[in-house]
Amino acid sequence: MSYHIIVVVREVWDTRDLVGEPLGLDGVLKPLPRRFDPEDLNSLEQALQIKDREGGSVTVLSVGQPGEVDVLRECLYRGADEAFRVTTDEDLDTGARAALLAAAIRRIGAHDLVLLGVSVPEGENSLLAGELAGRLGHAQLTYVDSLTELVPGQVTCRREIEMGSEFVRLPLPAVLALGVYLLKDDPRTPRAAKAMLKLKLKKAPIPEWSAAELGLAGEPRRMRLAGLTALPQRNVETHDVDAGSEAALAALLRDIR
Amino acid sequence: MTRILVFLEHDENGVTDLSLQALALAGSLGGEVEALLVGQSLAAAVEVALAHGAAQVLTVEHATLANYLAGPVSSVVAAVVTERDPVLVLFQASTVGNDLAPLTAGRLEAACLVDCDGVERAGNSWRLLRTEFDARVRAAYQPEGTGPVLVTLKDGVAEVRATAGGGDVIPLDLSPAGGATGEVLRREVVKKTVNLKDARVIVGGGAGVGSRENFALLERLAEKLGGEIGATRASVDAGWVSAERQIGQTGVTVKPDLYIACGISGAVQHLVGIRDARTVVGINSDPSAPIFRVSHYRIVGDLTSVVPKLIELLG
Ligand SMILES: Cc1cc2nc3c(=O)[nH]c(=O)nc-3n(C[C@H](O)[C@H](O)[C@H](O)COP(=O)(O)OP(=O)(O)OC[C@H]3O[C@@H](n4cnc5c(N)ncnc54)[C@H](O)[C@@H]3O)c2cc1C
Ligand SMILES: Nc1ncnc2c1ncn2[C@@H]1O[C@H](COP(=O)(O)O)[C@@H](O)[C@H]1O
């Protein structure tokens, strides 16, 4: 049995090594380095593994022009079959992005799964999966750790919840937001780009659709960023404690008790 | 009169604490506070809602709603929002609320924001506050246009408040929209027996602990310090410790005076749960582990030798 999977991908600000003041003097966030959203990369890997195992196709979709990383091309280099970009020249809110993606997904046509990433907190809000599923009328599951069974017409997933997890079966097509938690040497670790595909697809055209081409007149903005203020940073002064010195450990215990 | 609708989460332990915080916040915003309970056998939860500031409690009871699942529950919530026409709908920033609110917003094409840590009135609208970028900035959002605004709220938005009680209960005759919606096959959750939130000392163990036997070492250290054991998702998944002790994004948020992180790398999903720890001690064999960026004391070493030494020194 083969499955048609759509993976929705993007690049995000890399907040891993933020140091210093987050805002410039103008009160605007300083530009940060960007990377392929790691959660989306995990979702892509899940899709590719299903294709490797069961056959079918993987289509990738993104909204907006590439910044530092061309995520769509990176997907092609890893084995995605087709890529589409939705172009816009505005900064959209999540609802508007979901409307564009829903229209693009309808244009792509029949599919079994739509995969997205569940974002990490603190800086990105994981709204899109729901906003998209609501517009498409598909079943939805978020905080998905793994797909435990995929058979024609239905998927079973393990979903992370407070105090444990649950196993949920959904009819297809379904929208899944994956927060894949990788263990050491996890077989779900994303594959690297393949040099051969890079050579072959470096210049491959990626079709672009504008909102108008998707039949949308422009979605109203419902949520506007009205301001940013820097938060006082907790200054952690780190003291090194020599693990091999009993005296140092004893001093530590005196300090902290 | 502005109406604020609060979706309440409840489980076998009753209405969740986050839900009661949302009720308290709604009360502080002024207006008519309505609570919504969806599920089965809701009588006890109704009483709790009435005793925490709900002027009205709307209930939707249906056998297929007994186990939370986004599709059917959101079809009911969307119908209630359409019928009651609230200006603001509050949910919890949990794996239920962050799942339900965006889907409901998608159905209604309404404004939505998740993970807010504050809501204020701003004229006829709202100012929604959210901490972003690894707690470096506070962002303020302004909903635009007409229609309800759906928000999920993080732990700590308000103090839970008991009120005089009274108020009406309005059972709504709604059932989930038809069609194939799926099924919760089973849940593997543990019963809550510890209160990590109020623990003064927590010894946290991660994948680096390596085994259940080594975890027993951490338990001894915690015992000597009069503290509790906490864990990362990795050690919960490994089966060394119960899920109720998971700290972080999908676990609990803690604020101990002392947090000793043993064999924990310091992934953002874990760090969000220990942000308010007063003093952090990191024990990790990798000198560049991210946990050291938030550690007041940095012990680079093998925990299987460091922890026994600490226990010994504590006598
Ligand atoms: C949607 C989602 C939600 C999540 N929610 C949570 C959550 O709520 N809580 C949570 O904790 N995680 C959560 N995670 C997982 C999180 O991303 C990390 O994977 C997890 O926190 C890592 O756990 P760890 O630090 O124990 O393991 P690792 O990252 O594997 O780190 C182990 C550390 O131990 C050190 N070590 C190894 N051996 C020794 C030794 N002998 N002595 C000393 N140090 C040693 C290593 O150097 C390493 O730094 C979530 C993930 C996702 C995708
Ligand atoms: N501009 C975009 N283009 C494509 N996918 C996106 C875009 N924005 C968000 N997504 C997808 O939606 C997920 C959650 O995004 P967010 O709700 O913005 O945190 C991401 O992990 C992506 O899979």
mmCIF file with all atom_site columns, N, CA and C and ligand atoms in Angstrom, chain A residues 39 118-119 143 160 178-182 184, chain B residues 205-209 231-235 246-252 262-270 283-286 289-290 301-304, ligand 1:
data_model
loop_
_atom_site.group_PDB
_atom_site.id
_atom_site.type_symbol
_atom_site.label_atom_id
_atom_site.label_alt_id
_atom_site.label_comp_id
_atom_site.label_asym_id
_atom_site.label_entity_id
_atom_site.label_seq_id
_atom_site.pdbx_PDB_ins_code
_atom_site.Cartn_x
_atom_site.Cartn_y
_atom_site.Cartn_z
_atom_site.occupancy
_atom_site.B_iso_or_equiv
_atom_site.pdbx_formal_charge
_atom_site.auth_seq_id
_atom_site.auth_comp_id
_atom_site.auth_asym_id
_atom_site.auth_atom_id
_atom_site.pdbx_PDB_model_num
ATOM   1   N N   . GLU A 1 39  ? 12.123 20.354 14.129 1.00 0.00 ? 39  GLU A N   1
ATOM   2   C CA  . GLU A 1 39  ? 10.912 19.529 14.256 1.00 0.00 ? 39  GLU A CA  1
ATOM   3   C C   . GLU A 1 39  ? 10.378 19.158 12.863 1.00 0.00 ? 39  GLU A C   1
ATOM   4   N N   . VAL A 1 118 ? 5.722  20.209 15.777 1.00 0.00 ? 118 VAL A N   1
ATOM   5   C CA  . VAL A 1 118 ? 5.245  20.922 16.975 1.00 0.00 ? 118 VAL A CA  1
ATOM   6   C C   . VAL A 1 118 ? 6.435  21.762 17.400 1.00 0.00 ? 118 VAL A C   1
ATOM   7   N N   . SER A 1 119 ? 6.263  23.061 17.500 1.00 0.00 ? 119 SER A N   1
ATOM   8   C CA  . SER A 1 119 ? 7.434  23.878 17.818 1.00 0.00 ? 119 SER A CA  1
ATOM   9   C C   . SER A 1 119 ? 7.796  23.777 19.282 1.00 0.00 ? 119 SER A C   1
ATOM   10  N N   . TYR A 1 143 ? 1.365  16.936 19.254 1.00 0.00 ? 143 TYR A N   1
ATOM   11  C CA  . TYR A 1 143 ? 2.285  16.313 20.213 1.00 0.00 ? 143 TYR A CA  1
ATOM   12  C C   . TYR A 1 143 ? 2.485  14.832 19.891 1.00 0.00 ? 143 TYR A C   1
ATOM   13  N N   . GLU A 1 160 ? 2.122  12.384 23.138 1.00 0.00 ? 160 GLU A N   1
ATOM   14  C CA  . GLU A 1 160 ? 2.633  12.750 24.460 1.00 0.00 ? 160 GLU A CA  1
ATOM   15  C C   . GLU A 1 160 ? 1.572  13.568 25.197 1.00 0.00 ? 160 GLU A C   1
ATOM   16  N N   . LEU A 1 178 ? 4.079  16.729 14.688 1.00 0.00 ? 178 LEU A N   1
ATOM   17  C CA  . LEU A 1 178 ? 5.013  15.802 15.323 1.00 0.00 ? 178 LEU A CA  1
ATOM   18  C C   . LEU A 1 178 ? 6.009  16.515 16.232 1.00 0.00 ? 178 LEU A C   1
ATOM   19  N N   . GLY A 1 179 ? 6.166  16.001 17.430 1.00 0.00 ? 179 GLY A N   1
ATOM   20  C CA  . GLY A 1 179 ? 7.240  16.431 18.313 1.00 0.00 ? 179 GLY A CA  1
ATOM   21  C C   . GLY A 1 179 ? 8.040  15.175 18.581 1.00 0.00 ? 179 GLY A C   1
ATOM   22  N N   . VAL A 1 180 ? 8.814  14.772 17.594 1.00 0.00 ? 180 VAL A N   1
ATOM   23  C CA  . VAL A 1 180 ? 9.536  13.503 17.708 1.00 0.00 ? 180 VAL A CA  1
ATOM   24  C C   . VAL A 1 180 ? 10.672 13.684 18.691 1.00 0.00 ? 180 VAL A C   1
ATOM   25  N N   . TYR A 1 181 ? 10.671 12.840 19.686 1.00 0.00 ? 181 TYR A N   1
ATOM   26  C CA  . TYR A 1 181 ? 11.706 12.967 20.683 1.00 0.00 ? 181 TYR A CA  1
ATOM   27  C C   . TYR A 1 181 ? 12.736 11.874 20.408 1.00 0.00 ? 181 TYR A C   1
ATOM   28  N N   . LEU A 1 182 ? 13.904 12.292 19.966 1.00 0.00 ? 182 LEU A N   1
ATOM   29  C CA  . LEU A 1 182 ? 14.912 11.336 19.505 1.00 0.00 ? 182 LEU A CA  1
ATOM   30  C C   . LEU A 1 182 ? 15.739 10.788 20.653 1.00 0.00 ? 182 LEU A C   1
ATOM   31  N N   . LYS A 1 184 ? 19.007 8.297  21.902 1.00 0.00 ? 184 LYS A N   1
ATOM   32  C CA  . LYS A 1 184 ? 20.349 8.099  21.394 1.00 0.00 ? 184 LYS A CA  1
ATOM   33  C C   . LYS A 1 184 ? 20.314 7.040  20.286 1.00 0.00 ? 184 LYS A C   1
ATOM   34  N N   . GLY B 2 205 ? 17.205 13.653 37.327 1.00 0.00 ? 205 GLY B N   1
ATOM   35  C CA  . GLY B 2 205 ? 18.037 12.664 36.644 1.00 0.00 ? 205 GLY B CA  1
ATOM   36  C C   . GLY B 2 205 ? 17.678 12.579 35.175 1.00 0.00 ? 205 GLY B C   1
ATOM   37  N N   . GLY B 2 206 ? 18.700 12.526 34.320 1.00 0.00 ? 206 GLY B N   1
ATOM   38  C CA  . GLY B 2 206 ? 18.480 12.417 32.881 1.00 0.00 ? 206 GLY B CA  1
ATOM   39  C C   . GLY B 2 206 ? 19.045 11.127 32.322 1.00 0.00 ? 206 GLY B C   1
ATOM   40  N N   . ALA B 2 207 ? 19.135 11.085 31.008 1.00 0.00 ? 207 ALA B N   1
ATOM   41  C CA  . ALA B 2 207 ? 19.612 9.887  30.325 1.00 0.00 ? 207 ALA B CA  1
ATOM   42  C C   . ALA B 2 207 ? 20.994 9.476  30.817 1.00 0.00 ? 207 ALA B C   1
ATOM   43  N N   . GLY B 2 208 ? 21.784 10.455 31.234 1.00 0.00 ? 208 GLY B N   1
ATOM   44  C CA  . GLY B 2 208 ? 23.139 10.169 31.693 1.00 0.00 ? 208 GLY B CA  1
ATOM   45  C C   . GLY B 2 208 ? 23.197 9.320  32.961 1.00 0.00 ? 208 GLY B C   1
ATOM   46  N N   . VAL B 2 209 ? 22.082 9.194  33.652 1.00 0.00 ? 209 VAL B N   1
ATOM   47  C CA  . VAL B 2 209 ? 22.065 8.360  34.864 1.00 0.00 ? 209 VAL B CA  1
ATOM   48  C C   . VAL B 2 209 ? 22.306 6.903  34.487 1.00 0.00 ? 209 VAL B C   1
ATOM   49  N N   . ALA B 2 231 ? 12.848 14.332 36.819 1.00 0.00 ? 231 ALA B N   1
ATOM   50  C CA  . ALA B 2 231 ? 13.424 13.592 35.705 1.00 0.00 ? 231 ALA B CA  1
ATOM   51  C C   . ALA B 2 231 ? 13.213 14.299 34.375 1.00 0.00 ? 231 ALA B C   1
ATOM   52  N N   . THR B 2 232 ? 13.988 13.881 33.390 1.00 0.00 ? 232 THR B N   1
ATOM   53  C CA  . THR B 2 232 ? 13.746 14.336 32.025 1.00 0.00 ? 232 THR B CA  1
ATOM   54  C C   . THR B 2 232 ? 12.878 13.280 31.342 1.00 0.00 ? 232 THR B C   1
ATOM   55  N N   . ARG B 2 233 ? 12.424 13.642 30.167 1.00 0.00 ? 233 ARG B N   1
ATOM   56  C CA  . ARG B 2 233 ? 11.600 12.690 29.427 1.00 0.00 ? 233 ARG B CA  1
ATOM   57  C C   . ARG B 2 233 ? 12.403 11.445 29.069 1.00 0.00 ? 233 ARG B C   1
ATOM   58  N N   . ALA B 2 234 ? 13.693 11.637 28.858 1.00 0.00 ? 234 ALA B N   1
ATOM   59  C CA  . ALA B 2 234 ? 14.534 10.499 28.487 1.00 0.00 ? 234 ALA B CA  1
ATOM   60  C C   . ALA B 2 234 ? 14.526 9.438  29.585 1.00 0.00 ? 234 ALA B C   1
ATOM   61  N N   . SER B 2 235 ? 14.652 9.864  30.839 1.00 0.00 ? 235 SER B N   1
ATOM   62  C CA  . SER B 2 235 ? 14.692 8.848  31.892 1.00 0.00 ? 235 SER B CA  1
ATOM   63  C C   . SER B 2 235 ? 13.308 8.300  32.211 1.00 0.00 ? 235 SER B C   1
ATOM   64  N N   . GLN B 2 246 ? 8.318  13.910 35.552 1.00 0.00 ? 246 GLN B N   1
ATOM   65  C CA  . GLN B 2 246 ? 8.904  14.593 34.393 1.00 0.00 ? 246 GLN B CA  1
ATOM   66  C C   . GLN B 2 246 ? 8.749  16.102 34.526 1.00 0.00 ? 246 GLN B C   1
ATOM   67  N N   . ILE B 2 247 ? 9.878  16.785 34.345 1.00 0.00 ? 247 ILE B N   1
ATOM   68  C CA  . ILE B 2 247 ? 9.890  18.239 34.436 1.00 0.00 ? 247 ILE B CA  1
ATOM   69  C C   . ILE B 2 247 ? 10.077 18.804 33.034 1.00 0.00 ? 247 ILE B C   1
ATOM   70  N N   . GLY B 2 248 ? 9.294  19.830 32.692 1.00 0.00 ? 248 GLY B N   1
ATOM   71  C CA  . GLY B 2 248 ? 9.504  20.476 31.403 1.00 0.00 ? 248 GLY B CA  1
ATOM   72  C C   . GLY B 2 248 ? 8.224  20.764 30.663 1.00 0.00 ? 248 GLY B C   1
ATOM   73  N N   . GLN B 2 249 ? 8.381  20.929 29.360 1.00 0.00 ? 249 GLN B N   1
ATOM   74  C CA  . GLN B 2 249 ? 7.265  21.360 28.512 1.00 0.00 ? 249 GLN B CA  1
ATOM   75  C C   . GLN B 2 249 ? 6.033  20.489 28.679 1.00 0.00 ? 249 GLN B C   1
ATOM   76  N N   . THR B 2 250 ? 6.195  19.188 28.625 1.00 0.00 ? 250 THR B N   1
ATOM   77  C CA  . THR B 2 250 ? 5.033  18.310 28.786 1.00 0.00 ? 250 THR B CA  1
ATOM   78  C C   . THR B 2 250 ? 5.018  17.663 30.167 1.00 0.00 ? 250 THR B C   1
ATOM   79  N N   . GLY B 2 251 ? 5.859  18.170 31.038 1.00 0.00 ? 251 GLY B N   1
ATOM   80  C CA  . GLY B 2 251 ? 5.851  17.700 32.416 1.00 0.00 ? 251 GLY B CA  1
ATOM   81  C C   . GLY B 2 251 ? 5.449  18.841 33.323 1.00 0.00 ? 251 GLY B C   1
ATOM   82  N N   . VAL B 2 252 ? 5.976  18.856 34.533 1.00 0.00 ? 252 VAL B N   1
ATOM   83  C CA  . VAL B 2 252 ? 5.612  19.940 35.450 1.00 0.00 ? 252 VAL B CA  1
ATOM   84  C C   . VAL B 2 252 ? 6.644  21.059 35.416 1.00 0.00 ? 252 VAL B C   1
ATOM   85  N N   . CYS B 2 262 ? 21.440 15.931 37.245 1.00 0.00 ? 262 CYS B N   1
ATOM   86  C CA  . CYS B 2 262 ? 22.443 14.879 37.069 1.00 0.00 ? 262 CYS B CA  1
ATOM   87  C C   . CYS B 2 262 ? 22.267 14.185 35.719 1.00 0.00 ? 262 CYS B C   1
ATOM   88  N N   . GLY B 2 263 ? 23.266 14.260 34.887 1.00 0.00 ? 263 GLY B N   1
ATOM   89  C CA  . GLY B 2 263 ? 23.190 13.576 33.586 1.00 0.00 ? 263 GLY B CA  1
ATOM   90  C C   . GLY B 2 263 ? 22.080 14.112 32.713 1.00 0.00 ? 263 GLY B C   1
ATOM   91  N N   . ILE B 2 264 ? 21.869 15.423 32.790 1.00 0.00 ? 264 ILE B N   1
ATOM   92  C CA  . ILE B 2 264 ? 20.834 16.093 31.996 1.00 0.00 ? 264 ILE B CA  1
ATOM   93  C C   . ILE B 2 264 ? 21.520 17.047 31.030 1.00 0.00 ? 264 ILE B C   1
ATOM   94  N N   . SER B 2 265 ? 21.200 16.928 29.732 1.00 0.00 ? 265 SER B N   1
ATOM   95  C CA  . SER B 2 265 ? 21.906 17.761 28.754 1.00 0.00 ? 265 SER B CA  1
ATOM   96  C C   . SER B 2 265 ? 21.451 19.219 28.820 1.00 0.00 ? 265 SER B C   1
ATOM   97  N N   . GLY B 2 266 ? 20.153 19.439 29.085 1.00 0.00 ? 266 GLY B N   1
ATOM   98  C CA  . GLY B 2 266 ? 19.661 20.816 29.150 1.00 0.00 ? 266 GLY B CA  1
ATOM   99  C C   . GLY B 2 266 ? 18.935 21.240 27.886 1.00 0.00 ? 266 GLY B C   1
ATOM   100 N N   . ALA B 2 267 ? 18.088 20.348 27.358 1.00 0.00 ? 267 ALA B N   1
ATOM   101 C CA  . ALA B 2 267 ? 17.262 20.688 26.190 1.00 0.00 ? 267 ALA B CA  1
ATOM   102 C C   . ALA B 2 267 ? 16.246 21.742 26.607 1.00 0.00 ? 267 ALA B C   1
ATOM   103 N N   . VAL B 2 268 ? 15.882 22.613 25.662 1.00 0.00 ? 268 VAL B N   1
ATOM   104 C CA  . VAL B 2 268 ? 14.965 23.703 25.986 1.00 0.00 ? 268 VAL B CA  1
ATOM   105 C C   . VAL B 2 268 ? 13.659 23.164 26.572 1.00 0.00 ? 268 VAL B C   1
ATOM   106 N N   . GLN B 2 269 ? 13.195 22.014 26.084 1.00 0.00 ? 269 GLN B N   1
ATOM   107 C CA  . GLN B 2 269 ? 11.936 21.459 26.600 1.00 0.00 ? 269 GLN B CA  1
ATOM   108 C C   . GLN B 2 269 ? 12.048 21.092 28.072 1.00 0.00 ? 269 GLN B C   1
ATOM   109 N N   . HIS B 2 270 ? 13.257 20.823 28.540 1.00 0.00 ? 270 HIS B N   1
ATOM   110 C CA  . HIS B 2 270 ? 13.448 20.561 29.964 1.00 0.00 ? 270 HIS B CA  1
ATOM   111 C C   . HIS B 2 270 ? 13.657 21.875 30.722 1.00 0.00 ? 270 HIS B C   1
ATOM   112 N N   . ILE B 2 283 ? 25.609 18.449 37.091 1.00 0.00 ? 283 ILE B N   1
ATOM   113 C CA  . ILE B 2 283 ? 26.639 17.406 37.104 1.00 0.00 ? 283 ILE B CA  1
ATOM   114 C C   . ILE B 2 283 ? 26.561 16.706 35.757 1.00 0.00 ? 283 ILE B C   1
ATOM   115 N N   . ASN B 2 284 ? 27.610 16.867 34.965 1.00 0.00 ? 284 ASN B N   1
ATOM   116 C CA  . ASN B 2 284 ? 27.575 16.302 33.618 1.00 0.00 ? 284 ASN B CA  1
ATOM   117 C C   . ASN B 2 284 ? 29.003 16.024 33.160 1.00 0.00 ? 284 ASN B C   1
ATOM   118 N N   . SER B 2 285 ? 29.181 14.905 32.477 1.00 0.00 ? 285 SER B N   1
ATOM   119 C CA  . SER B 2 285 ? 30.537 14.550 32.030 1.00 0.00 ? 285 SER B CA  1
ATOM   120 C C   . SER B 2 285 ? 30.962 15.373 30.808 1.00 0.00 ? 285 SER B C   1
ATOM   121 N N   . ASP B 2 286 ? 30.004 16.011 30.163 1.00 0.00 ? 286 ASP B N   1
ATOM   122 C CA  . ASP B 2 286 ? 30.334 16.814 28.987 1.00 0.00 ? 286 ASP B CA  1
ATOM   123 C C   . ASP B 2 286 ? 30.471 18.289 29.394 1.00 0.00 ? 286 ASP B C   1
ATOM   124 N N   . ALA B 2 289 ? 27.921 20.796 27.943 1.00 0.00 ? 289 ALA B N   1
ATOM   125 C CA  . ALA B 2 289 ? 26.470 20.530 28.006 1.00 0.00 ? 289 ALA B CA  1
ATOM   126 C C   . ALA B 2 289 ? 25.716 21.834 28.276 1.00 0.00 ? 289 ALA B C   1
ATOM   127 N N   . PRO B 2 290 ? 24.632 22.066 27.544 1.00 0.00 ? 290 PRO B N   1
ATOM   128 C CA  . PRO B 2 290 ? 23.865 23.318 27.711 1.00 0.00 ? 290 PRO B CA  1
ATOM   129 C C   . PRO B 2 290 ? 23.353 23.548 29.141 1.00 0.00 ? 290 PRO B C   1
ATOM   130 N N   . GLY B 2 301 ? 31.960 15.909 35.492 1.00 0.00 ? 301 GLY B N   1
ATOM   131 C CA  . GLY B 2 301 ? 32.410 14.617 35.982 1.00 0.00 ? 301 GLY B CA  1
ATOM   132 C C   . GLY B 2 301 ? 31.353 13.548 35.803 1.00 0.00 ? 301 GLY B C   1
ATOM   133 N N   . ASP B 2 302 ? 31.743 12.345 36.174 1.00 0.00 ? 302 ASP B N   1
ATOM   134 C CA  . ASP B 2 302 ? 30.856 11.197 36.051 1.00 0.00 ? 302 ASP B CA  1
ATOM   135 C C   . ASP B 2 302 ? 29.952 11.160 37.276 1.00 0.00 ? 302 ASP B C   1
ATOM   136 N N   . LEU B 2 303 ? 28.661 11.212 37.070 1.00 0.00 ? 303 LEU B N   1
ATOM   137 C CA  . LEU B 2 303 ? 27.748 11.271 38.213 1.00 0.00 ? 303 LEU B CA  1
ATOM   138 C C   . LEU B 2 303 ? 27.829 10.029 39.081 1.00 0.00 ? 303 LEU B C   1
ATOM   139 N N   . THR B 2 304 ? 28.227 8.896  38.484 1.00 0.00 ? 304 THR B N   1
ATOM   140 C CA  . THR B 2 304 ? 28.279 7.676  39.294 1.00 0.00 ? 304 THR B CA  1
ATOM   141 C C   . THR B 2 304 ? 29.421 7.733  40.315 1.00 0.00 ? 304 THR B C   1
HETATM 142 C C1  . LIG C 3 .   ? 7.242  17.914 21.998 1.00 0.00 ? 1   LIG C C1  1
HETATM 143 C C2  . LIG C 3 .   ? 8.343  17.566 22.958 1.00 0.00 ? 1   LIG C C2  1
HETATM 144 C C3  . LIG C 3 .   ? 8.129  17.730 24.313 1.00 0.00 ? 1   LIG C C3  1
HETATM 145 C C4  . LIG C 3 .   ? 9.142  17.430 25.228 1.00 0.00 ? 1   LIG C C4  1
HETATM 146 N N1  . LIG C 3 .   ? 8.902  17.610 26.559 1.00 0.00 ? 1   LIG C N1  1
HETATM 147 C C5  . LIG C 3 .   ? 9.892  17.353 27.440 1.00 0.00 ? 1   LIG C C5  1
HETATM 148 C C6  . LIG C 3 .   ? 9.705  17.567 28.842 1.00 0.00 ? 1   LIG C C6  1
HETATM 149 O O1  . LIG C 3 .   ? 8.630  17.957 29.299 1.00 0.00 ? 1   LIG C O1  1
HETATM 150 N N2  . LIG C 3 .   ? 10.739 17.316 29.677 1.00 0.00 ? 1   LIG C N2  1
HETATM 151 C C7  . LIG C 3 .   ? 11.957 16.863 29.225 1.00 0.00 ? 1   LIG C C7  1
HETATM 152 O O2  . LIG C 3 .   ? 12.852 16.655 30.042 1.00 0.00 ? 1   LIG C O2  1
HETATM 153 N N3  . LIG C 3 .   ? 12.148 16.634 27.924 1.00 0.00 ? 1   LIG C N3  1
HETATM 154 C C8  . LIG C 3 .   ? 11.153 16.865 27.022 1.00 0.00 ? 1   LIG C C8  1
HETATM 155 N N4  . LIG C 3 .   ? 11.374 16.619 25.690 1.00 0.00 ? 1   LIG C N4  1
HETATM 156 C C9  . LIG C 3 .   ? 12.644 15.964 25.293 1.00 0.00 ? 1   LIG C C9  1
HETATM 157 C C10 . LIG C 3 .   ? 13.812 16.916 25.211 1.00 0.00 ? 1   LIG C C10 1
HETATM 158 O O3  . LIG C 3 .   ? 13.844 17.479 23.910 1.00 0.00 ? 1   LIG C O3  1
HETATM 159 C C11 . LIG C 3 .   ? 15.155 16.182 25.426 1.00 0.00 ? 1   LIG C C11 1
HETATM 160 O O4  . LIG C 3 .   ? 15.256 15.163 24.471 1.00 0.00 ? 1   LIG C O4  1
HETATM 161 C C12 . LIG C 3 .   ? 15.303 15.580 26.814 1.00 0.00 ? 1   LIG C C12 1
HETATM 162 O O5  . LIG C 3 .   ? 15.060 16.563 27.806 1.00 0.00 ? 1   LIG C O5  1
HETATM 163 C C13 . LIG C 3 .   ? 16.705 15.043 26.968 1.00 0.00 ? 1   LIG C C13 1
HETATM 164 O O6  . LIG C 3 .   ? 16.829 14.387 28.201 1.00 0.00 ? 1   LIG C O6  1
HETATM 165 P P1  . LIG C 3 .   ? 18.234 14.164 28.889 1.00 0.00 ? 1   LIG C P1  1
HETATM 166 O O7  . LIG C 3 .   ? 18.887 15.469 29.159 1.00 0.00 ? 1   LIG C O7  1
HETATM 167 O O8  . LIG C 3 .   ? 17.956 13.283 30.036 1.00 0.00 ? 1   LIG C O8  1
HETATM 168 O O9  . LIG C 3 .   ? 19.022 13.278 27.830 1.00 0.00 ? 1   LIG C O9  1
HETATM 169 P P2  . LIG C 3 .   ? 20.246 13.616 26.881 1.00 0.00 ? 1   LIG C P2  1
HETATM 170 O O10 . LIG C 3 .   ? 19.957 14.800 26.064 1.00 0.00 ? 1   LIG C O10 1
HETATM 171 O O11 . LIG C 3 .   ? 20.585 12.343 26.198 1.00 0.00 ? 1   LIG C O11 1
HETATM 172 O O12 . LIG C 3 .   ? 21.423 14.017 27.870 1.00 0.00 ? 1   LIG C O12 1
HETATM 173 C C14 . LIG C 3 .   ? 22.107 13.141 28.689 1.00 0.00 ? 1   LIG C C14 1
HETATM 174 C C15 . LIG C 3 .   ? 23.258 13.904 29.314 1.00 0.00 ? 1   LIG C C15 1
HETATM 175 O O13 . LIG C 3 .   ? 23.904 13.089 30.272 1.00 0.00 ? 1   LIG C O13 1
HETATM 176 C C16 . LIG C 3 .   ? 25.301 13.295 30.196 1.00 0.00 ? 1   LIG C C16 1
HETATM 177 N N5  . LIG C 3 .   ? 25.940 12.107 30.751 1.00 0.00 ? 1   LIG C N5  1
HETATM 178 C C17 . LIG C 3 .   ? 26.030 10.880 30.174 1.00 0.00 ? 1   LIG C C17 1
HETATM 179 N N6  . LIG C 3 .   ? 26.643 10.029 30.998 1.00 0.00 ? 1   LIG C N6  1
HETATM 180 C C18 . LIG C 3 .   ? 26.962 10.708 32.106 1.00 0.00 ? 1   LIG C C18 1
HETATM 181 C C19 . LIG C 3 .   ? 27.600 10.358 33.335 1.00 0.00 ? 1   LIG C C19 1
HETATM 182 N N7  . LIG C 3 .   ? 28.031 9.123  33.579 1.00 0.00 ? 1   LIG C N7  1
HETATM 183 N N8  . LIG C 3 .   ? 27.766 11.317 34.261 1.00 0.00 ? 1   LIG C N8  1
HETATM 184 C C20 . LIG C 3 .   ? 27.333 12.587 34.031 1.00 0.00 ? 1   LIG C C20 1
HETATM 185 N N9  . LIG C 3 .   ? 26.713 12.951 32.907 1.00 0.00 ? 1   LIG C N9  1
HETATM 186 C C21 . LIG C 3 .   ? 26.518 12.030 31.959 1.00 0.00 ? 1   LIG C C21 1
HETATM 187 C C22 . LIG C 3 .   ? 25.565 13.558 28.747 1.00 0.00 ? 1   LIG C C22 1
HETATM 188 O O14 . LIG C 3 .   ? 26.765 14.320 28.595 1.00 0.00 ? 1   LIG C O14 1
HETATM 189 C C23 . LIG C 3 .   ? 24.329 14.343 28.322 1.00 0.00 ? 1   LIG C C23 1
HETATM 190 O O15 . LIG C 3 .   ? 24.541 15.730 28.439 1.00 0.00 ? 1   LIG C O15 1
HETATM 191 C C24 . LIG C 3 .   ? 10.385 16.930 24.775 1.00 0.00 ? 1   LIG C C24 1
HETATM 192 C C25 . LIG C 3 .   ? 10.584 16.748 23.415 1.00 0.00 ? 1   LIG C C25 1
HETATM 193 C C26 . LIG C 3 .   ? 9.591  17.062 22.511 1.00 0.00 ? 1   LIG C C26 1
HETATM 194 C C27 . LIG C 3 .   ? 9.871  16.870 21.060 1.00 0.00 ? 1   LIG C C27 1
#
